[in-house]
Every structure is written in C-alpha cells, then in structure tokens.
Coordinates of C-alpha atoms in Angstrom, one line a residue:
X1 CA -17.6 12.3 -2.2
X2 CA -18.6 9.2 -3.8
X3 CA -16.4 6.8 -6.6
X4 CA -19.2 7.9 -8.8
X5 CA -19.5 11.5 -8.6
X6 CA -15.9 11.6 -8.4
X7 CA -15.4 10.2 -11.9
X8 CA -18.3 12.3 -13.1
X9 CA -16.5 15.4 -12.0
X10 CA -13.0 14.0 -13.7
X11 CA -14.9 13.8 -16.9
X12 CA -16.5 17.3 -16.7
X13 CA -13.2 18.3 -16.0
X14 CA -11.8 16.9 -19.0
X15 CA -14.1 18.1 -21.2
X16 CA -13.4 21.4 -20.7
X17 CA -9.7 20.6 -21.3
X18 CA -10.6 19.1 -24.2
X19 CA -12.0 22.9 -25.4
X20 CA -8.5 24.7 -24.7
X21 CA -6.8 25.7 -27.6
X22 CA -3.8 23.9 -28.6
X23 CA -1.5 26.0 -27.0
X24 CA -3.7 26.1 -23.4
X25 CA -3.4 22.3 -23.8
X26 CA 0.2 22.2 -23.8
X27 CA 0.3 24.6 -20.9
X28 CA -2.0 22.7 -19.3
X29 CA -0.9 19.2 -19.5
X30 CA 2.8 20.8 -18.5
X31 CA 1.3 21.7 -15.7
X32 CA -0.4 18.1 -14.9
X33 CA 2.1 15.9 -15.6
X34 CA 4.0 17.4 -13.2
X35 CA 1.7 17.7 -10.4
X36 CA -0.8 14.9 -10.6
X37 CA -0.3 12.4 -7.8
X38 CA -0.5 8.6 -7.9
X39 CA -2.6 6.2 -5.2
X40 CA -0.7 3.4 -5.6
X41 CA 2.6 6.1 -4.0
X42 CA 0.4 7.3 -1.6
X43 CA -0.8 4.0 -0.4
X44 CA 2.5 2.6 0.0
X45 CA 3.6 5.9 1.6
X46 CA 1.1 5.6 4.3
X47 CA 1.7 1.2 4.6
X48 CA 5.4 0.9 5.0
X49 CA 5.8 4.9 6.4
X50 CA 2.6 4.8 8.9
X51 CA 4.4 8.0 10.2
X52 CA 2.5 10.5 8.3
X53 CA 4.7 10.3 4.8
X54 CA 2.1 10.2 2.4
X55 CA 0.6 13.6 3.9
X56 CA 3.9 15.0 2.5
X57 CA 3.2 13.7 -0.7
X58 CA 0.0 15.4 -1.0
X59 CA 1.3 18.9 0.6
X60 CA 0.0 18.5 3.9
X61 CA 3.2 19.3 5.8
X62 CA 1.5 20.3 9.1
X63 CA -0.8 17.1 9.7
X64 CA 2.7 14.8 8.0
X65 CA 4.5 16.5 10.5
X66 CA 2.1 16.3 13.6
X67 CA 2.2 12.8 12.3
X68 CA 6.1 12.3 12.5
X69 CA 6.4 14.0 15.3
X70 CA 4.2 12.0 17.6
X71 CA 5.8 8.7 15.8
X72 CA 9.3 10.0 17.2
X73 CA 8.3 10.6 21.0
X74 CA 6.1 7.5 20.6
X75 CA 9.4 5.3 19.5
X76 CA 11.3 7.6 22.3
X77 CA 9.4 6.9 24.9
X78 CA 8.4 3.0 24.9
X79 CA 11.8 2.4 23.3
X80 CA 14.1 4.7 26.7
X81 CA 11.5 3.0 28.5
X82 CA 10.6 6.8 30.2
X83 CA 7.1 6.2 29.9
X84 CA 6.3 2.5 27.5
X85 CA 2.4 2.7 27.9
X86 CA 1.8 6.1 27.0
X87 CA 4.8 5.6 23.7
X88 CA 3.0 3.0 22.0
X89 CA -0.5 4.7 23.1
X90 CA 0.9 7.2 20.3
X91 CA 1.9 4.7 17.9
X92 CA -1.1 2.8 18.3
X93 CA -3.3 6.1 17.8
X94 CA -1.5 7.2 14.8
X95 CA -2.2 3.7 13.2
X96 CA -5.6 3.8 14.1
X97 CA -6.1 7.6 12.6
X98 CA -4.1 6.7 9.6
X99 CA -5.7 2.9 8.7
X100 CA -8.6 4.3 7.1
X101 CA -6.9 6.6 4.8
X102 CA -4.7 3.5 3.7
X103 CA -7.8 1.5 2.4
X104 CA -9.6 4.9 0.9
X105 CA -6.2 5.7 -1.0
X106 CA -7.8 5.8 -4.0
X107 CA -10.3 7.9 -3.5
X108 CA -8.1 10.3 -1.7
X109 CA -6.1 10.9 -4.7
X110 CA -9.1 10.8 -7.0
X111 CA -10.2 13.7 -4.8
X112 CA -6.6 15.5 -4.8
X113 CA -6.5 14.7 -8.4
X114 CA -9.5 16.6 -9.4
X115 CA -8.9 19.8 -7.2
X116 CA -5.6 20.0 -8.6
X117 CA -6.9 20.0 -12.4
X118 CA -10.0 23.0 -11.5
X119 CA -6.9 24.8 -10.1
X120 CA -4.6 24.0 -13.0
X121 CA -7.8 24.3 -15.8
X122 CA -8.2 28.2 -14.0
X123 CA -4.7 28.7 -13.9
X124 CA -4.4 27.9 -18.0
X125 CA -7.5 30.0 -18.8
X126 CA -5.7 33.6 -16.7
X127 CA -2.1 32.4 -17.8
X128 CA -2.6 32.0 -21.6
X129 CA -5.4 33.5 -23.9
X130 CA -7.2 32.2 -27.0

C-alpha cells in the first residue's frame, strides 16, 4: 500500500471514530492507547536488534523467533568456529531480509496502525451500544 492511500484510510478511519458516542470513544481510545505501535521503536528494534526484535513488537512471534533463532546458530557457528562460512552466511541473510523493513519502518507501522484501529473500531461497535 502506498503513503497516500495509507493516510487516506487513517482518515476514514477516524471519521468513523469521530461518529461513536461518547462512551464508545472512551472505550475506544482505551483500547488504542494501549495498543497502537510507534515506528520510531520499531525502527530502532530492528537497527540495534537486527535479530528479529521488532517482529516481537508487532506480535509476529514465529518470524521474530525464526529470526532469533538463526541469529543464535549463526553467532554459534562462526564464533566455535564449527562451521564460520555458513554462520555469518546466516547473519548476513538475516540482515539482508531484515534491511528493507528498517528503511520502510514507517510505513510498516502505518499499516499495523490502521489494521489495529478497523479491529479496535469493530470491537467498540459489538462491545458497547449506542
């Protein structure tokens, strides 16, 4: 998805949060704060922790621990020097799968962002009534 359509959707989005009742604001915005995630964390997450952190941060624990995982044999193996080539072959892929996501952070989260308030917005409108 583009930047564009992305912020399009965020502000159809808000708009129909702006239409809940006082009360299904409250609940909603409960909800939010305490969900919504930040790119600037999952950026840094993903710089300083290339070993598949900032999948945890989103809820992704299977790929952020495929991630880890590999990281750990990687270090194990060119650091016991079993098998050097073939450790940092895994370190090296996992920086090269993970780069990208680092410099589309943003856009990322913009994405998580926006699922997470359709889910929340449906969860407000079954959880409390007009």
């Amino acid at each position: 998805m583009r930047t564009l359509s992305l912020r399009q959707e965020e502000e159809q989005l808000r708009a129909q949060i702006a239409q809940l009742s006082r009360e299904q604001k409250q609940y909603y915005y409960a909800l939010e704060v305490a969900q919504v995630k930040d790119p600037d964390t999952y950026a840094a997450l993903n710089w300083v922790f290339i070993a598949g952190l900032h999948h945890f941060y989103l809820g992704k624990w299977q790929r952020g621990l495929a991630n880890l995982i590999m990281m750990i044999i990687g270090g194990f193996l060119y650091f016991s020097h079993l098998l050097p080539i073939v450790g940092i072959t895994l370190v090296i892929l996992i920086f090269i799968i993970e780069l990208p996501q680092l410099f589309t952070s943003e856009k990322i989260i913009h994405q998580y962002n926006n699922a997470l308030m359709k889910r929340l917005l449906k969860q407000t409108l079954k959880q409390v009534s007009n």
